[in-house]
Short mmCIF file of C-alpha atoms and ligand atoms in Angstrom, two decimals:
data_model
loop_
_atom_site.label_atom_id
_atom_site.label_comp_id
_atom_site.label_asym_id
_atom_site.label_seq_id
_atom_site.Cartn_x
_atom_site.Cartn_y
_atom_site.Cartn_z
CA MET Q 146 97.84 98.02 83.40
CA LYS Q 147 94.58 99.91 83.97
CA THR Q 148 95.03 102.30 86.94
CA VAL Q 149 92.07 103.43 89.04
CA ILE Q 150 92.91 106.18 91.50
CA SER Q 151 90.48 107.04 94.32
CA ARG Q 152 90.61 110.01 96.63
CA ASP Q 153 91.10 107.92 99.79
CA PRO Q 154 91.11 104.28 101.00
CA SER Q 155 87.36 104.17 101.60
CA GLU Q 156 86.58 105.25 98.09
CA ALA Q 157 89.14 102.70 96.75
CA ALA Q 158 87.42 100.00 98.84
CA ARG Q 159 84.02 100.89 97.33
CA SER Q 160 85.39 100.79 93.80
CA VAL Q 161 87.08 97.43 94.44
CA ALA Q 162 83.93 95.97 95.94
CA ARG Q 163 81.80 97.21 92.98
CA SER Q 164 84.20 95.70 90.49
CA ILE Q 165 84.14 92.29 92.31
CA ALA Q 166 80.30 92.38 92.68
CA GLU Q 167 79.89 93.15 88.97
CA PHE Q 168 82.15 90.14 88.11
CA ILE Q 169 80.23 87.79 90.41
CA VAL Q 170 76.84 88.89 89.05
CA GLN Q 171 78.05 88.32 85.52
CA ASN Q 172 79.94 85.09 86.24
CA PRO Q 173 78.16 82.94 88.78
CA GLY Q 174 79.91 79.68 89.58
CA SER Q 175 83.36 81.28 89.25
CA LEU Q 176 86.38 80.52 91.41
CA MET Q 177 87.54 83.59 93.30
CA CYS Q 178 90.89 84.02 95.09
CA PHE Q 179 91.24 86.93 97.57
CA ALA Q 180 94.30 88.11 99.41
CA ALA Q 181 94.25 88.46 103.17
CA GLY Q 182 96.46 91.24 104.74
CA ASP Q 183 95.20 94.63 105.72
CA THR Q 184 94.55 96.20 102.37
CA PRO Q 185 91.42 94.38 101.22
CA LEU Q 186 89.58 94.41 104.59
CA SER Q 187 87.58 97.50 103.91
CA ALA Q 188 86.73 96.20 100.37
CA PHE Q 189 85.36 92.98 102.01
CA ALA Q 190 83.14 95.10 104.28
CA GLU Q 191 81.86 97.04 101.28
CA LEU Q 192 81.23 93.80 99.43
CA ILE Q 193 79.18 92.44 102.29
CA LYS Q 194 77.17 95.68 102.28
CA LEU Q 195 76.46 95.17 98.58
CA GLN Q 196 75.21 91.68 99.36
CA ASP Q 197 73.06 92.97 102.26
CA SER Q 198 71.44 95.48 99.85
CA GLY Q 199 70.63 92.65 97.44
CA GLU Q 200 73.13 93.64 94.70
CA VAL Q 201 75.19 90.51 94.70
CA ASP Q 202 74.98 86.94 96.05
CA LEU Q 203 78.45 86.17 97.36
CA SER Q 204 77.55 82.47 97.66
CA SER Q 205 76.95 82.19 93.96
CA VAL Q 206 80.70 81.69 93.48
CA PHE Q 207 83.47 79.54 95.02
CA TYR Q 208 86.61 80.61 96.84
CA VAL Q 209 90.20 79.39 97.14
CA GLY Q 210 92.64 80.66 99.69
CA LEU Q 211 95.62 82.60 98.38
CA ASP Q 212 98.19 81.84 101.00
CA GLU Q 213 99.07 80.98 104.61
CA TRP Q 214 101.98 81.25 106.99
CA VAL Q 215 103.38 77.74 107.42
CA GLY Q 216 102.87 76.78 111.03
CA LEU Q 217 99.83 78.99 111.74
CA GLY Q 218 96.23 77.96 111.86
CA ARG Q 219 92.88 79.61 112.35
CA GLU Q 220 93.19 79.96 116.05
CA THR Q 221 96.27 82.29 115.58
CA ARG Q 222 95.13 85.85 115.28
CA GLY Q 223 96.70 87.21 112.12
CA SER Q 224 96.86 83.99 110.16
CA CYS Q 225 95.47 84.38 106.66
CA VAL Q 226 92.72 81.93 107.37
CA GLN Q 227 91.62 83.70 110.58
CA VAL Q 228 91.53 87.02 108.69
CA MET Q 229 89.57 85.57 105.79
CA PHE Q 230 86.98 83.78 107.83
CA ASP Q 231 86.47 86.57 110.36
CA SER Q 232 86.44 89.44 107.88
CA PHE Q 233 84.81 87.79 104.89
CA TYR Q 234 83.68 84.15 104.62
CA ASP Q 235 81.74 84.15 107.92
CA PRO Q 236 80.10 87.62 107.80
CA ALA Q 237 79.26 87.02 104.18
CA HIS Q 238 77.66 83.68 105.12
CA ILE Q 239 79.64 81.67 102.48
CA PRO Q 240 78.74 78.02 102.80
CA ALA Q 241 81.65 75.82 103.96
CA ASP Q 242 81.52 73.70 100.78
CA HIS Q 243 82.22 76.81 98.68
CA VAL Q 244 85.58 77.49 100.31
CA ARG Q 245 88.95 75.68 100.35
CA VAL Q 246 91.88 77.34 102.11
CA PHE Q 247 95.47 76.33 102.98
CA ASP Q 248 95.96 74.66 106.33
CA GLY Q 249 99.19 76.20 107.63
CA LEU Q 250 99.32 73.49 110.31
CA CYS Q 251 99.44 70.69 107.76
CA VAL Q 252 102.16 68.12 108.32
CA ASP Q 253 102.63 67.45 104.58
CA THR Q 254 102.91 70.62 102.59
CA GLU Q 255 103.10 68.71 99.30
CA ALA Q 256 99.72 67.06 99.98
CA GLU Q 257 98.32 70.45 101.03
CA LYS Q 258 99.46 72.03 97.76
CA ALA Q 259 97.82 69.15 95.88
CA ARG Q 260 94.59 69.59 97.81
CA ILE Q 261 94.38 73.19 96.62
CA VAL Q 262 95.33 72.32 93.07
CA ASP Q 263 92.62 69.69 93.04
CA TRP Q 264 90.05 72.32 94.13
CA ILE Q 265 91.12 74.58 91.22
CA GLN Q 266 90.85 71.60 88.88
CA GLU Q 267 87.31 70.90 90.22
CA HIS Q 268 86.36 74.47 89.35
CA GLY Q 269 87.33 74.67 85.69
CA GLY Q 270 91.11 74.28 86.00
CA LYS Q 271 91.91 77.98 86.73
CA ILE Q 272 91.05 80.80 89.06
CA ASP Q 273 88.58 83.13 87.45
CA PHE Q 274 89.14 86.32 89.49
CA THR Q 275 91.92 87.27 91.92
CA LEU Q 276 92.11 90.25 94.27
CA LEU Q 277 95.76 90.80 95.32
CA GLY Q 278 97.53 93.12 97.67
CA ILE Q 279 101.13 94.17 97.15
CA GLY Q 280 103.81 93.61 99.77
CA MET Q 281 106.45 96.24 100.55
CA ASN Q 282 108.86 94.09 98.53
CA GLY Q 283 106.37 93.74 95.58
CA HIS Q 284 105.29 90.25 96.59
CA ILE Q 285 101.87 88.94 95.67
CA GLY Q 286 100.57 86.29 98.02
CA PHE Q 287 103.80 84.75 99.15
CA ASN Q 288 105.41 84.90 95.73
CA GLU Q 289 108.54 86.58 96.90
CA PRO Q 290 111.11 88.49 94.84
CA TYR Q 291 112.85 86.15 92.29
CA ALA Q 292 110.36 83.34 92.75
CA GLY Q 293 109.24 83.87 89.14
CA LEU Q 294 105.89 82.70 87.82
CA PRO Q 295 105.33 79.19 89.23
CA GLU Q 296 102.13 77.45 88.31
CA GLY Q 297 100.12 75.37 90.89
CA CYS Q 298 101.07 76.06 94.48
CA ILE Q 299 104.32 76.94 96.21
CA VAL Q 300 106.05 76.50 99.54
CA ILE Q 301 108.62 79.22 99.93
CA GLY Q 302 111.10 80.67 102.41
CA LEU Q 303 109.95 84.14 103.34
CA ASP Q 304 111.85 87.17 102.19
CA ASP Q 305 113.46 89.34 104.90
CA THR Q 306 111.04 92.17 104.14
CA THR Q 307 108.07 89.88 104.61
CA LYS Q 308 109.40 88.70 107.93
CA ALA Q 309 110.11 92.24 109.01
CA VAL Q 310 106.60 93.45 108.13
CA SER Q 311 104.85 90.34 109.64
CA PRO Q 312 104.59 91.48 113.31
CA LYS Q 313 101.90 93.99 112.27
CA TYR Q 314 99.49 91.09 111.88
CA PHE Q 315 100.16 89.25 115.14
CA ASP Q 316 99.40 90.02 118.79
CA ARG Q 317 102.52 88.24 120.00
CA PRO Q 318 105.97 87.51 118.44
CA LEU Q 319 105.76 84.66 115.97
CA PRO Q 320 108.87 83.35 114.15
CA VAL Q 321 107.40 82.91 110.67
CA GLU Q 322 109.93 81.35 108.16
CA ARG Q 323 107.85 79.87 105.27
CA GLY Q 324 104.70 80.51 103.36
CA ILE Q 325 102.44 78.22 101.36
CA GLY Q 326 100.23 79.68 98.62
CA VAL Q 327 99.08 79.85 95.01
CA GLY Q 328 101.98 80.42 92.54
CA ALA Q 329 102.21 83.68 90.65
CA GLY Q 330 101.99 81.82 87.29
CA GLU Q 331 98.73 80.26 88.47
CA LEU Q 332 97.41 83.67 89.49
CA LYS Q 333 98.42 85.04 86.10
CA LYS Q 334 96.20 82.39 84.42
CA ALA Q 335 93.14 84.06 86.04
CA ARG Q 336 90.70 85.72 83.72
CA LYS Q 337 90.69 88.95 85.70
CA ILE Q 338 93.32 90.28 88.15
CA LEU Q 339 92.69 93.23 90.48
CA LEU Q 340 95.59 94.67 92.46
CA MET Q 341 94.93 96.93 95.38
CA ALA Q 342 97.25 99.22 97.31
CA THR Q 343 96.55 102.14 99.61
CA GLY Q 344 98.77 104.41 101.71
CA ALA Q 345 101.90 106.56 101.10
CA HIS Q 346 104.10 103.62 102.30
CA LYS Q 347 103.15 101.72 99.12
CA ALA Q 348 103.87 104.59 96.70
CA ASP Q 349 107.37 103.38 95.82
CA ILE Q 350 106.51 99.77 95.17
CA VAL Q 351 103.40 100.85 93.23
CA ARG Q 352 105.60 102.97 91.00
CA LYS Q 353 107.97 100.01 90.38
CA THR Q 354 104.97 97.75 89.64
CA VAL Q 355 103.17 100.11 87.25
CA LEU Q 356 105.90 102.20 85.58
CA ASP Q 357 109.15 100.11 85.59
CA ALA Q 358 109.85 97.26 83.21
CA PRO Q 359 108.68 93.97 84.61
CA SER Q 360 111.37 92.46 86.81
CA PRO Q 361 111.57 89.30 88.88
CA SER Q 362 112.73 91.54 91.73
CA VAL Q 363 109.18 92.96 91.86
CA PRO Q 364 106.78 89.97 91.54
CA ALA Q 365 103.67 92.21 91.07
CA SER Q 366 105.30 93.73 87.90
CA LEU Q 367 105.36 90.22 86.34
CA LEU Q 368 101.56 90.44 86.06
CA ALA Q 369 101.62 93.76 84.14
CA ASP Q 370 101.10 92.23 80.67
CA HIS Q 371 98.03 90.28 81.72
CA PRO Q 372 95.16 91.10 79.32
CA ASP Q 373 92.71 92.04 82.08
CA ILE Q 374 94.51 93.55 85.02
CA ALA Q 375 93.71 96.73 86.92
CA ILE Q 376 95.33 98.33 89.92
CA TYR Q 377 93.14 100.22 92.38
CA LEU Q 378 94.91 102.86 94.41
CA ASP Q 379 94.18 105.74 96.75
CA GLU Q 380 95.90 109.11 96.01
CA ALA Q 381 98.62 108.46 98.59
CA ALA Q 382 99.63 105.05 96.97
CA ALA Q 383 99.47 106.73 93.53
CA SER Q 384 101.55 109.71 94.55
CA SER Q 385 104.74 108.53 92.80
CA LEU Q 386 103.13 107.75 89.52
C1 F6R V 475 98.18 88.13 102.13
C2 F6R V 475 98.87 88.50 100.89
C3 F6R V 475 100.01 89.46 100.85
C4 F6R V 475 99.57 90.84 101.15
C5 F6R V 475 100.62 91.84 101.04
C6 F6R V 475 100.16 93.25 101.46
O1 F6R V 475 97.23 87.12 101.83
O2 F6R V 475 98.53 87.93 99.86
O3 F6R V 475 100.69 89.32 99.63
O4 F6R V 475 98.51 91.14 100.17
O5 F6R V 475 101.69 91.47 101.87
O6 F6R V 475 99.77 93.21 102.75
P1 F6R V 475 98.94 94.38 103.42
O7 F6R V 475 97.68 94.47 102.71
O8 F6R V 475 98.81 94.05 104.86
O9 F6R V 475 99.80 95.65 103.25
#
């Protein structure tokens, strides 16, 4: 796994944004899949700056949502869809018909999974580029420890660590139990994978992802043998490497 270490989170965000912009310029029409969560927010802001300065047209590609908390919709502050629209799709002026995201309020999760798989099929049958964060338990999207490498989409009971971390996203207590998202095996089919982690609190899980043998207990490590994967870190997240 290629490792790119930046001095601080701002520099990491600029590097990630440049890498994404370069891919989009070279591969218009691609299907992109970006994580929500806190880590990529500054990279989204940098990417929008690159668009504003004419270096990339973010509407020249298509987007698929990575995941959502089952039971939460866009009106809930901290839902993945709220974060993605407010921090990226809307400020980047992405046309509505270039985006398909999971509806966490759906009544039929199987139909919702199929709706996302259909979108992937309509765009060449696989995701081209994915930007992923890493959870404190090594999860990617909602692919929790021991979920393996499922293709297509998943509905999954959330790991205790994911539930324990979740209050940081919400402005009121929300009892999240399940997630819906793209499976790790589907993500691994992407042409290019970019992992991003910043902060000393991620140093231990980054070490397990990068240095330890791949293990189902650390989902991010299962991507390590992908032919085009890079992990972008700041010095704090890289401090145990
Ligand atoms: C969210 C997602 C999650 C996060 C991970 C890290 O869409 O895919 O896997 O990337 O939990 O979250 P942060 O960035 O908040 O530390």
